[in-house]
Amino acid sequence: MRAVVCTDFESSEVKEVETPAPGPGEVLIEVSRVQLSVTECMLYRGTEIAHHDEVARRIRESNGGAQLFGHEFCGRIMAVGEGVDAYAESDRVYAPGKPYCGECTYCRSNHQHLCDDITSLGFDCPGALAEYVRMPVEPLCTLPDSVSDAEGAALQPMASSVLCTLDADVEPGDTVVVIGAGVMGYQCALLADRFGAGTVYTVDVRNRPLELAEQNGVKAIDATETDVVEAVNKATDGIGADVVFEAVGGDQSHATEGGEPIAQAFEVVRRGGTVVQVSHIEGEIDLLPRYLRSKSIRWINPRKGVVAIQPGTDTGRLAADLVADGEVPIEDYITHELDGLEEFETAVDITLNKDEYDALGPAQLVLD
Amino acid sequence: MRAVVCTDFESSEVKEVETPAPGPGEVLIEVSRVQLSVTECMLYRGTEIAHHDEVARRIRESNGGAQLFGHEFCGRIMAVGEGVDAYAESDRVYAPGKPYCGECTYCRSNHQHLCDDITSLGFDCPGALAEYVRMPVEPLCTLPDSVSDAEGAALQPMASSVLCTLDADVEPGDTVVVIGAGVMGYQCALLADRFGAGTVYTVDVRNRPLELAEQNGVKAIDATETDVVEAVNKATDGIGADVVFEAVGGDQSHATEGGEPIAQAFEVVRRGGTVVQVSHIEGEIDLLPRYLRSKSIRWINPRKGVVAIQPGTDTGRLAADLVADGEVPIEDYITHELDGLEEFETAVDITLNKDEYDALGPAQLVLD
Amino acid sequence: MRAVVCTDFESSEVKEVETPAPGPGEVLIEVSRVQLSVTECMLYRGTEIAHHDEVARRIRESNGGAQLFGHEFCGRIMAVGEGVDAYAESDRVYAPGKPYCGECTYCRSNHQHLCDDITSLGFDCPGALAEYVRMPVEPLCTLPDSVSDAEGAALQPMASSVLCTLDADVEPGDTVVVIGAGVMGYQCALLADRFGAGTVYTVDVRNRPLELAEQNGVKAIDATETDVVEAVNKATDGIGADVVFEAVGGDQSHATEGGEPIAQAFEVVRRGGTVVQVSHIEGEIDLLPRYLRSKSIRWINPRKGVVAIQPGTDTGRLAADLVADGEVPIEDYITHELDGLEEFETAVDITLNKDEYDALGPAQLVLD
Amino acid sequence: MRAVVCTDFESSEVKEVETPAPGPGEVLIEVSRVQLSVTECMLYRGTEIAHHDEVARRIRESNGGAQLFGHEFCGRIMAVGEGVDAYAESDRVYAPGKPYCGECTYCRSNHQHLCDDITSLGFDCPGALAEYVRMPVEPLCTLPDSVSDAEGAALQPMASSVLCTLDADVEPGDTVVVIGAGVMGYQCALLADRFGAGTVYTVDVRNRPLELAEQNGVKAIDATETDVVEAVNKATDGIGADVVFEAVGGDQSHATEGGEPIAQAFEVVRRGGTVVQVSHIEGEIDLLPRYLRSKSIRWINPRKGVVAIQPGTDTGRLAADLVADGEVPIEDYITHELDGLEEFETAVDITLNKDEYDALGPAQLVLD
């Protein structure tokens, strides 16, 4: 089969590699679409964030290039390994979860998403930047017919947004503020609304995301024109927001002073409210604990992976169903679809420089 | 002022009575609209349900007729008593709550909705079947401009539906079944959907309610054609519903055998699921406790009155806001609007015989 | 090995049967102690309750007698089957759970305790009324050294009590009433206290259980002398109990009238409170739904089986740890320990006629 | 009456002032005991923390000295103002709460503890460093007879500890670590145990607090000898603690590196666990958000004031009842009882220099 192999940081080629065969409990999936993630693109460029050492080692130890990245994808099952009952050939699937060990204390007590020895697709093993990908069935979820391939390849981050929003414990009627209308910020805003919030405000500086928010029933605040804290306080009789999602992340320096996103989050949240850290803040920040203490703020960092909700439902399943029903139109953020694995380098460039390309979400590669 | 006074059961007239003056902590409200409740109509006809004895006593002790009934209404504040700061003249209001004593252990520990000595408007004191009604401010809630008078007069039951749905603890993605699409069943179905349910099914035997449900994003099951339990089990991979609302009530005989609504509720709910008793079942029923125990069912009887949700929000406020935002179109069920207090007897008849009159909700009286 | 085999209802003998060998995922356990359950004893006597048909079929189809009953036991692992990593030879264990299928929707979504196809030890397969018992590892839990064999054999019902008390959602400071100080009532009372209840009342008519309750920090109400509702109302400023456990069960006729235990539970619980149905009520009861509705009562039937609590903890583990730490002295209720499988018939008699034998809990058989 | 008046920072005298008279809704309390708080002592010394400006203004504007401090006290009601029904002369009381405005959005929606315009006893108005103190009744709570005066004067911080522990949402069986065995750390440890924690570890470097912890069923970790993270990981199969209380506070510099208390808290908590910020960290700290995000940590800053729990119970009532029942022996930390208001300066010195005086808690002044 053909696959993207990385011969070094910032150096890749598409070449023929051996098609894997599914072992016991595994399936082989024919990839329809694959979407890059910002983290993958940063790692490919050599940035020293989480997974960097692993990636470096995989490149170094590879013979002729390592099959890296590609955990956001959808495809069709081509072959099932021994003992696989829950899936059959031609099932359409995506992978909201990650393979877990099944043996550690977390796994044995039904907390598999916290597994000690989780396997990261595309980092610890070959991902879906290839015609086929082999993997155990546990992380998979079937796709309803009404979910398109484009949506299917974009569903894995949506499953994370579902978990972020569940962990936020939004109460019916809550005032919710989402700072940053990137992919996950947009999804969290729509999900908070869907899960019963009274009024949801999305804050951004770009026109298009604010337009999309308004089209989907969420109030848009253009931070270039409007003071967020003032606007929300005015709308809430001076109380502030019950729940705030910080969905900008990146390089920030002070959490409780000045106007950076996280500082804004702590300022706009009401006494006794919750700030949900959706995005990753790089490096260190300064913080005045007294400020958080005086307002009785809960600062939560959501769980990751796939979590059971009710019998028959988990966060991966719910994400797929919400998209299938048109509740969260994630296709709004799929702006760049490229043809074939050969476009990998272009896709990296678009994903890392969205504004330059007028992109909202990461680029997708279409395989056929 | 003019008011409906009841000289006996099934006997009333509209006549001139003294306009009350608001005491300390009270307001005088000019009534715009008043909607009857089924309970009030049954009491007027002399049925021996809760409040019967009170009503009989009030009639007996009255001199020339008692001002009874009228707790579902909206109007405009005409005068405020001493010490009232939260309301001003010309505020539009409705009354989601009931006056509480403020002194009992419940009240002093912020559980006023469970007060030992609650005052029922229209039973314990004159209600809004008059040009003006006087009452303490605690039970009141202001109406947003976008709520019409018709909606305002129908909001009190909606506040109860909000509390029923909150107490149901619907989780995102839940399968919810609402048995009975009367006023509260319809509202609970739409609210469960709004608060994050995955799929909501409304069960009824009448066309119009089922059409309205479908128009509002809720799946309709026509019980004359479809077996509810079979349909839900099929849709949920044999699991059943996470939450079921019993919103038919009335005269039922067996809770765990046969096909009456409550028996259907216990049958369609999944193991470990919740049945919410929205409507009042009359008299006694037989029940096989082993059946409930074997399925680990929670049977809950929702709280009543107005309950605080978050700072600045309670169930009465949330009900008004949801209607103002068009989230729950309660006007769909307002089918009969009559002109003036003189139509009281007709309104009673319509409210008690909805099918005959092609009515969905109770009749309203328009005052001008 | 030697085992109790039932040749008919009320007819058994101890005889030599083939010692089973553990298959993949299974272990063979040398039984140290086995405790009967009331349900098993009733089934042995032929009572037509749940499992009756299964038991009848097993007896009918057996060749020379069926190995029935024996799910409350402890023992030591003698051999482990293929693929068993979590347990090793000589581990001391008990079985809080039941084997589940691992394939149904419940199991695949981490709700194994609700499995569609649960296997009941001693009903669907041979239990521990034998020198050895073979079973899959999932239902097992290791025993701390400080748990005696007598306690180990009595731990399975304690794990159910832990789940009942968790499902009751006792809040710190709650007033809790436990009606009936049988094995599970006693345990729920002590657990409610341990989990933060303010005051716990245990109600019974027998001296010894009431003495034991008092010795363990729980207030005793002798129902032969004291009116429970009056006493609790007096102690709570007229409010009533936040949570009530109905732990008598048996043959009751009316749930909301008269003085039977369940009626007492609904009467003593406060408005908005919770009644937990711990014990099994036989047959049908009459019930006035209006009574439950007017008090906004939640009536819950706790989940069964083993449920995950936190990473590394489930209800089976917690039960064992609480006994190991001396928090719930379950040995107080182990009053009759008999020597050898031959005493099976005597054990049945004691367990079904506790008062006659001055027994508090079921009889245990000691194997050596 | 005689009262401590502050003529400047670090300058006070006891002198005769006018005895206040209770207004409507107020009572006059004869003070039995008053306990200083560290915050009060720091403010008296002129440290620029919260309330500093208020204190400076009160001193500046006073004519002959301001009556400052004294919110931790107990006493007996001597006179009740107009409209006070809930209290009577000779009732023993303490003040877990603070007077609230009753008018703001928080107050009107049953969130009085978050009131916009809370009055701080001893800062905004005269406190209990006097023979009598006048105050509104809302913040008061009666004392059971079995609570001594010494305990009564120490109950206000205990009510805060109750709220911290409630907000921690300890689950039955949880592993809890409390870093710092000062007054509130000690109380939170015992409360976590009382509310159902499985194992509670108290960490300190002083012998006496660790001995007291062990005597009360809490495991003691002497941080001078034992590595906390290692010890807890070993005991939890590598998982870590479900809930960690940071109860040291003070001057700390880095939250996610090095071995300061807050860094230790984030290190010892398990993935998906909760860190409760009990104590006040002064000034700014550095923090690596990625660390918290990678472990999915919830960092909560508990609510303050008195919060309703159930009908008839709030955090102030529960604190008093737990001490009355001997569940949390707060008298263990009352080590210095001085005779009369004249000892104010000595009490300040002891409270700020506990180790030097071999004190565990703040000093108390006994009035008679």
PDB file of C-alpha atoms in Angstrom, chain C residues 40 46 71 83 114 121 190 246 259 293 295 330 334 350:
ATOM      1  CA  GLU C  40     -31.362 -19.962  48.165  1.00  0.00           C
ATOM      2  CA  GLY C  46     -39.600 -24.979  46.468  1.00  0.00           C
ATOM      3  CA  HIS C  71     -22.672 -17.777  45.862  1.00  0.00           C
ATOM      4  CA  GLY C  83      -4.632 -15.911  30.270  1.00  0.00           C
ATOM      5  CA  LEU C 114     -26.583  -4.426  33.984  1.00  0.00           C
ATOM      6  CA  LEU C 121     -23.430 -18.622  40.460  1.00  0.00           C
ATOM      7  CA  LEU C 190     -23.555   1.679  59.621  1.00  0.00           C
ATOM      8  CA  GLU C 246     -36.836  -0.102  53.692  1.00  0.00           C
ATOM      9  CA  GLY C 259     -48.192   0.732  59.578  1.00  0.00           C
ATOM     10  CA  ARG C 293     -46.587  12.941  44.551  1.00  0.00           C
ATOM     11  CA  LYS C 295     -44.484  14.757  49.179  1.00  0.00           C
ATOM     12  CA  ILE C 330     -20.253  -7.730  59.929  1.00  0.00           C
ATOM     13  CA  ILE C 334     -22.497 -14.371  62.011  1.00  0.00           C
ATOM     14  CA  ILE C 350     -31.483 -21.974  60.723  1.00  0.00           C
TER      15      ILE C 350
END
